[in-house]
Short mmCIF file of C-alpha atoms and ligand atoms in Angstrom, two decimals:
data_model
loop_
_atom_site.label_atom_id
_atom_site.label_comp_id
_atom_site.label_asym_id
_atom_site.label_seq_id
_atom_site.Cartn_x
_atom_site.Cartn_y
_atom_site.Cartn_z
CA UNK T 19 -147.02 -116.50 22.33
CA UNK T 20 -146.04 -112.99 23.29
CA UNK T 21 -145.78 -110.26 20.86
CA UNK T 22 -141.99 -110.23 21.01
CA UNK T 23 -142.08 -113.79 19.84
CA UNK T 24 -143.48 -112.89 16.48
CA UNK T 25 -141.95 -111.14 13.49
CA UNK T 26 -141.98 -107.36 13.83
CA UNK T 27 -145.09 -105.66 11.84
CA UNK T 28 -144.10 -102.57 10.36
CA UNK T 29 -146.31 -100.17 8.24
CA UNK T 30 -145.37 -97.52 5.73
CA UNK T 31 -147.89 -94.78 4.99
CA UNK T 32 -146.74 -92.23 2.28
CA UNK T 33 -148.30 -89.19 0.84
CA UNK T 34 -148.11 -85.63 0.31
CA UNK T 35 -149.71 -84.60 3.60
CA UNK T 36 -150.23 -81.21 2.31
CA UNK T 37 -151.39 -80.78 5.02
CA UNK T 38 -151.87 -83.80 7.20
CA UNK T 39 -155.45 -84.20 8.38
CA UNK T 40 -157.64 -86.43 10.67
CA UNK T 41 -158.46 -88.67 7.63
CA UNK T 42 -154.77 -89.57 7.57
CA UNK T 43 -154.18 -89.75 11.30
CA UNK T 44 -157.42 -91.54 12.40
CA UNK T 45 -156.73 -94.05 9.63
CA UNK T 46 -153.12 -94.64 10.86
CA UNK T 47 -154.34 -95.30 14.44
CA UNK T 48 -156.95 -97.69 13.32
CA UNK T 49 -154.58 -99.33 10.86
CA UNK T 50 -152.22 -99.98 13.72
CA UNK T 51 -154.96 -101.65 15.85
CA UNK T 52 -156.41 -103.67 12.97
CA UNK T 53 -153.15 -105.05 11.90
CA UNK T 54 -151.40 -105.09 15.38
CA UNK T 55 -148.55 -103.02 13.84
CA UNK T 56 -145.62 -102.28 15.98
CA UNK T 57 -144.93 -99.02 14.16
CA UNK T 58 -146.33 -97.10 11.29
CA UNK T 59 -143.86 -94.85 9.38
CA UNK T 60 -145.75 -91.78 7.94
CA UNK T 61 -143.58 -90.45 5.15
CA UNK T 62 -144.05 -87.34 3.32
CA UNK T 63 -143.08 -87.28 -0.35
CA UNK T 64 -140.72 -84.41 -1.23
CA UNK T 65 -142.44 -83.54 -4.62
CA UNK T 66 -146.29 -83.45 -4.53
CA UNK T 67 -147.89 -83.44 -7.83
CA UNK T 68 -148.00 -79.92 -9.52
CA UNK T 69 -150.67 -77.88 -7.84
CA UNK T 70 -151.34 -74.51 -6.61
CA UNK T 71 -149.23 -74.47 -3.42
CA UNK T 72 -147.70 -71.09 -3.28
CA UNK T 73 -145.79 -71.27 0.15
CA UNK T 74 -145.54 -74.71 1.78
CA UNK T 75 -142.28 -76.52 1.58
CA UNK T 76 -141.73 -80.40 2.06
CA UNK T 77 -139.95 -79.36 5.42
CA UNK T 78 -143.08 -77.55 6.60
CA UNK T 79 -145.37 -80.39 5.57
CA UNK T 80 -143.05 -82.66 7.57
CA UNK T 81 -143.21 -80.23 10.70
CA UNK T 82 -146.92 -80.22 10.37
CA UNK T 83 -147.09 -83.93 10.37
CA UNK T 84 -144.79 -84.09 13.37
CA UNK T 85 -147.14 -81.64 15.18
CA UNK T 86 -150.18 -83.63 14.18
CA UNK T 87 -148.88 -87.05 15.36
CA UNK T 88 -147.51 -85.52 18.70
CA UNK T 89 -147.24 -88.30 21.10
CA UNK T 90 -149.71 -90.71 19.46
CA UNK T 91 -148.43 -94.28 20.18
CA UNK T 92 -147.25 -96.18 17.04
CA UNK T 93 -147.21 -93.28 14.60
CA UNK T 94 -143.84 -92.09 13.42
CA UNK T 95 -143.29 -88.83 11.19
CA UNK T 96 -140.45 -90.06 9.11
CA UNK T 97 -138.57 -87.68 6.94
CA UNK T 98 -136.41 -89.97 5.03
CA UNK T 99 -137.70 -89.23 1.61
CA UNK T 100 -136.72 -85.62 2.13
CA UNK T 101 -133.10 -86.45 2.90
CA UNK T 102 -132.61 -88.57 -0.29
CA UNK T 103 -131.64 -87.29 -3.61
CA UNK T 104 -133.21 -88.25 -6.79
CA UNK T 105 -136.91 -89.34 -7.20
CA UNK T 106 -139.04 -90.20 -4.24
CA UNK T 107 -140.15 -93.85 -5.56
CA UNK T 108 -141.95 -95.92 -2.77
CA UNK T 109 -139.84 -98.72 -4.07
CA UNK T 110 -136.68 -97.27 -2.64
CA UNK T 111 -138.32 -96.37 0.71
CA UNK T 112 -139.50 -99.88 1.10
CA UNK T 113 -135.99 -101.03 0.29
CA UNK T 114 -134.80 -98.97 3.11
CA UNK T 115 -137.35 -100.17 5.53
CA UNK T 116 -136.53 -103.68 4.60
CA UNK T 117 -132.98 -103.16 5.33
CA UNK T 118 -133.69 -101.50 8.59
CA UNK T 119 -136.09 -104.23 9.87
CA UNK T 120 -134.68 -107.53 8.22
CA UNK T 121 -136.08 -110.09 5.87
CA UNK T 122 -138.55 -111.54 8.47
CA UNK T 123 -140.43 -108.42 9.34
CA UNK T 124 -143.95 -108.15 7.96
CA UNK T 125 -143.64 -104.94 5.99
CA UNK T 126 -146.85 -103.26 4.86
CA UNK T 127 -147.48 -100.44 2.50
CA UNK T 128 -150.69 -98.76 3.32
CA UNK T 129 -152.70 -96.85 0.75
CA UNK T 130 -156.10 -95.27 0.50
CA UNK T 131 -158.42 -96.53 -2.19
CA UNK T 132 -157.89 -93.44 -4.46
CA UNK T 133 -154.04 -94.03 -4.51
CA UNK T 134 -154.55 -97.77 -4.86
CA UNK T 135 -156.33 -97.40 -8.16
CA UNK T 136 -153.36 -95.64 -9.73
CA UNK T 137 -150.87 -98.28 -8.42
CA UNK T 138 -150.30 -99.87 -11.91
CA UNK T 139 -148.89 -96.45 -13.18
CA UNK T 140 -146.18 -96.49 -10.33
CA UNK T 141 -142.57 -97.02 -10.81
CA UNK T 142 -141.90 -100.81 -11.21
CA UNK T 143 -145.22 -101.74 -9.38
CA UNK T 144 -144.57 -105.49 -9.51
CA UNK T 145 -141.51 -105.19 -7.66
CA UNK T 146 -143.34 -103.60 -4.58
CA UNK T 147 -144.53 -107.14 -3.80
CA UNK T 148 -140.99 -108.39 -3.52
CA UNK T 149 -140.65 -105.99 -0.52
CA UNK T 150 -143.95 -105.45 1.12
CA UNK T 151 -147.66 -106.37 1.41
CA UNK T 152 -150.16 -103.91 0.27
CA UNK T 153 -153.13 -102.85 2.47
CA UNK T 154 -155.93 -100.86 0.99
CA UNK T 155 -158.05 -98.70 3.05
CA UNK T 156 -161.57 -97.90 1.82
CA UNK T 157 -162.22 -94.12 1.59
CA UNK T 158 -165.55 -92.53 1.34
CA UNK T 159 -166.22 -91.38 -2.25
CA UNK T 160 -164.01 -93.93 -3.99
CA UNK T 161 -165.38 -97.29 -5.31
CA UNK T 162 -163.58 -100.45 -4.94
CA UNK T 163 -163.55 -100.91 -8.79
CA UNK T 164 -160.20 -101.36 -10.53
CA UNK T 165 -158.59 -101.13 -14.03
CA UNK T 166 -157.49 -104.23 -16.10
CA UNK T 167 -153.96 -103.26 -15.51
CA UNK T 168 -154.38 -103.23 -11.76
CA UNK T 169 -156.23 -106.45 -11.63
CA UNK T 170 -153.49 -107.98 -13.67
CA UNK T 171 -150.80 -106.62 -11.29
CA UNK T 172 -152.71 -108.00 -8.34
CA UNK T 173 -152.88 -111.50 -9.90
CA UNK T 174 -153.66 -114.06 -7.22
CA UNK T 175 -152.17 -111.95 -4.39
CA UNK T 176 -155.38 -110.92 -2.54
CA UNK T 177 -156.17 -112.42 0.81
CA UNK T 178 -159.20 -112.10 2.99
CA UNK T 179 -157.74 -111.73 6.62
CA UNK T 180 -154.94 -110.28 8.61
CA UNK T 181 -153.96 -113.68 9.76
CA UNK T 182 -153.31 -114.84 6.21
CA UNK T 183 -151.39 -111.59 5.39
CA UNK T 184 -149.11 -112.17 8.17
CA UNK T 185 -148.22 -115.74 7.12
CA UNK T 186 -145.51 -114.14 4.91
CA UNK T 187 -143.28 -111.06 5.07
CA UNK T 188 -144.48 -109.60 1.78
CA UNK T 189 -146.25 -110.19 -1.54
CA UNK T 190 -150.11 -110.17 -0.47
CA UNK T 191 -152.81 -107.84 -0.75
CA UNK T 192 -155.68 -106.94 1.75
CA UNK T 193 -158.58 -104.58 1.49
CA UNK T 194 -159.82 -103.16 4.88
CA UNK T 195 -162.62 -100.92 5.95
CA UNK T 196 -161.40 -99.28 9.17
CA UNK T 197 -164.08 -98.28 11.86
CA UNK T 198 -164.09 -94.49 11.18
CA UNK T 199 -163.90 -93.73 7.47
CA UNK T 200 -163.72 -89.87 6.91
CA UNK T 201 -164.64 -87.74 4.04
CA UNK T 202 -161.64 -85.58 4.57
CA UNK T 203 -159.26 -84.41 1.90
CA UNK T 204 -156.13 -82.09 1.91
CA UNK T 205 -157.47 -80.41 -1.33
CA UNK T 206 -160.75 -79.50 0.52
CA UNK T 207 -158.66 -78.19 3.45
CA UNK T 208 -156.40 -76.03 1.11
CA UNK T 209 -159.52 -74.83 -0.63
CA UNK T 210 -161.07 -73.70 2.80
CA UNK T 211 -157.74 -72.08 3.96
CA UNK T 212 -157.68 -70.01 0.79
CA UNK T 213 -161.08 -68.76 1.19
CA UNK T 214 -160.59 -68.05 4.94
CA UNK T 215 -163.26 -70.71 5.92
CA UNK T 216 -163.03 -72.90 9.12
CA UNK T 217 -160.89 -76.15 9.03
CA UNK T 218 -161.76 -76.89 12.85
CA UNK T 219 -162.11 -80.73 13.50
CA UNK T 220 -160.69 -81.52 10.11
CA UNK T 221 -157.15 -81.56 11.30
CA UNK T 222 -155.50 -81.63 14.79
CA UNK T 223 -155.57 -78.46 16.72
CA UNK T 224 -151.76 -78.17 16.70
CA UNK T 225 -151.63 -78.34 12.95
CA UNK T 226 -154.50 -75.73 12.68
CA UNK T 227 -152.67 -73.54 14.96
CA UNK T 228 -149.27 -74.00 13.04
CA UNK T 229 -151.04 -73.25 9.88
CA UNK T 230 -152.56 -70.12 11.18
CA UNK T 231 -149.32 -68.81 13.03
CA UNK T 232 -147.32 -69.29 9.67
CA UNK T 233 -150.09 -68.19 7.32
CA UNK T 234 -149.57 -71.45 5.34
CA UNK T 235 -152.07 -72.11 2.39
CA UNK T 236 -153.34 -68.57 2.53
CA UNK T 237 -153.23 -66.43 -0.58
CA UNK T 238 -150.12 -64.33 -0.40
CA UNK T 239 -150.86 -60.75 0.89
CA UNK T 240 -151.30 -58.72 -2.37
CA UNK T 241 -150.21 -55.61 -0.56
CA UNK T 242 -153.40 -53.76 -1.90
CA UNK T 243 -154.96 -51.44 0.56
CA UNK T 244 -158.04 -50.80 -1.62
P1 ATP Q 21 -155.01 -84.33 -1.79
O1 ATP Q 21 -156.49 -83.92 -1.59
O2 ATP Q 21 -154.02 -83.21 -1.74
O3 ATP Q 21 -154.88 -85.16 -2.93
P2 ATP Q 21 -155.23 -86.46 0.30
O4 ATP Q 21 -156.15 -85.83 1.36
O5 ATP Q 21 -155.72 -87.43 -0.74
O6 ATP Q 21 -154.61 -85.07 -0.49
P3 ATP Q 21 -152.56 -87.46 0.39
O7 ATP Q 21 -151.43 -86.95 1.12
O8 ATP Q 21 -152.60 -87.31 -1.07
O9 ATP Q 21 -154.00 -86.81 1.00
O10 ATP Q 21 -152.92 -89.00 0.79
C1 ATP Q 21 -151.90 -89.83 1.34
C2 ATP Q 21 -152.44 -91.16 1.58
O11 ATP Q 21 -153.57 -91.04 2.45
C3 ATP Q 21 -153.18 -91.81 0.17
O12 ATP Q 21 -152.91 -93.15 0.26
C4 ATP Q 21 -154.64 -91.52 0.50
O13 ATP Q 21 -155.36 -92.50 -0.10
C5 ATP Q 21 -154.76 -91.66 1.93
N1 ATP Q 21 -155.87 -90.77 2.47
C6 ATP Q 21 -155.91 -89.51 2.35
N2 ATP Q 21 -157.18 -89.03 2.95
C7 ATP Q 21 -157.76 -90.16 3.47
C8 ATP Q 21 -158.91 -90.39 4.09
N3 ATP Q 21 -159.90 -89.37 4.46
N4 ATP Q 21 -159.18 -91.77 4.53
C9 ATP Q 21 -158.44 -92.64 4.16
N5 ATP Q 21 -157.31 -92.56 3.47
C10 ATP Q 21 -156.82 -91.30 3.09
#
C-alpha cells in the first residue's frame, strides 16, 4: 500500500513560540518522522500568557517561526489563529483543520509534557478528543506524572503504538519519547537576550539574526547616557 492509499496524517503543534527555538523545531521534525505525518501545522497563539514581553507582537512571533522553519519539509508556519477574532481556543483550530482535511484524516494535536499536564484546565478539554488524537512529547525536566483531573479526562484513551493510534481518525492518546530531547525553553532564551547573553545554537541562525536585527526581547533603550 502506498502512502497515498492511506488517510492523511496531519499534525497541529500550537504554542506561544516566543520565540521559536530548536526544542520546538527538532521535536516537530522528529514527530513527523515518528508518526509519518504528511504535514505538521505549527500555530502561534495570538495571546501568550501575561509576561514581560515589552516589544514582540504575535505577527513578529509568526515571522520568526517562518524564518525558523525555512524550507524544512513537512513543517508549516500557520498564522490562522492570528486571523481569527475572539479567544484562540485549540478546539476551534482543530475544528478548522478537521473541516480542511475531512473526517477520515488522522488529526494529531502534539503537546510537550509541560503543556499536557495542564490539559484538564483547557476550554472543553473532553471535546478535543472528538476532533483529534493527542500525542504527548517527553520534555526534559518534566515528569510523566498527572493530576486526578487529567487521569479522569484520559479515561481509557491511551494506546501504546503509532499503529494503534492510526486505526481511528481521533480520540486516542499516545506518549512518545523522541530521539533528541532538548532542555531548551523560550523563557530561558528571553532571559539570555535581556541580559545580552549568547543564544547561539538554541535557535536557528535565521531566527537569531532577525531577533538581533530588530532588537527583539532586548530591554528598551533607556536613553540614559550615564
Ligand atoms: P515558555 O518558556 O515561554 O513557556 P516554551 O519553550 O515552553 O515557552 P511554548 O511556545 O510555550 O514554548 O511551547 C509550545 C509547545 O512546545 C508546548 O506544547 C511545549 O510543551 C512544547 N515545547 C516547548 N519546548 C519544548 C522542548 N524543548 N521539547 C519538547 N517540547 C517543547
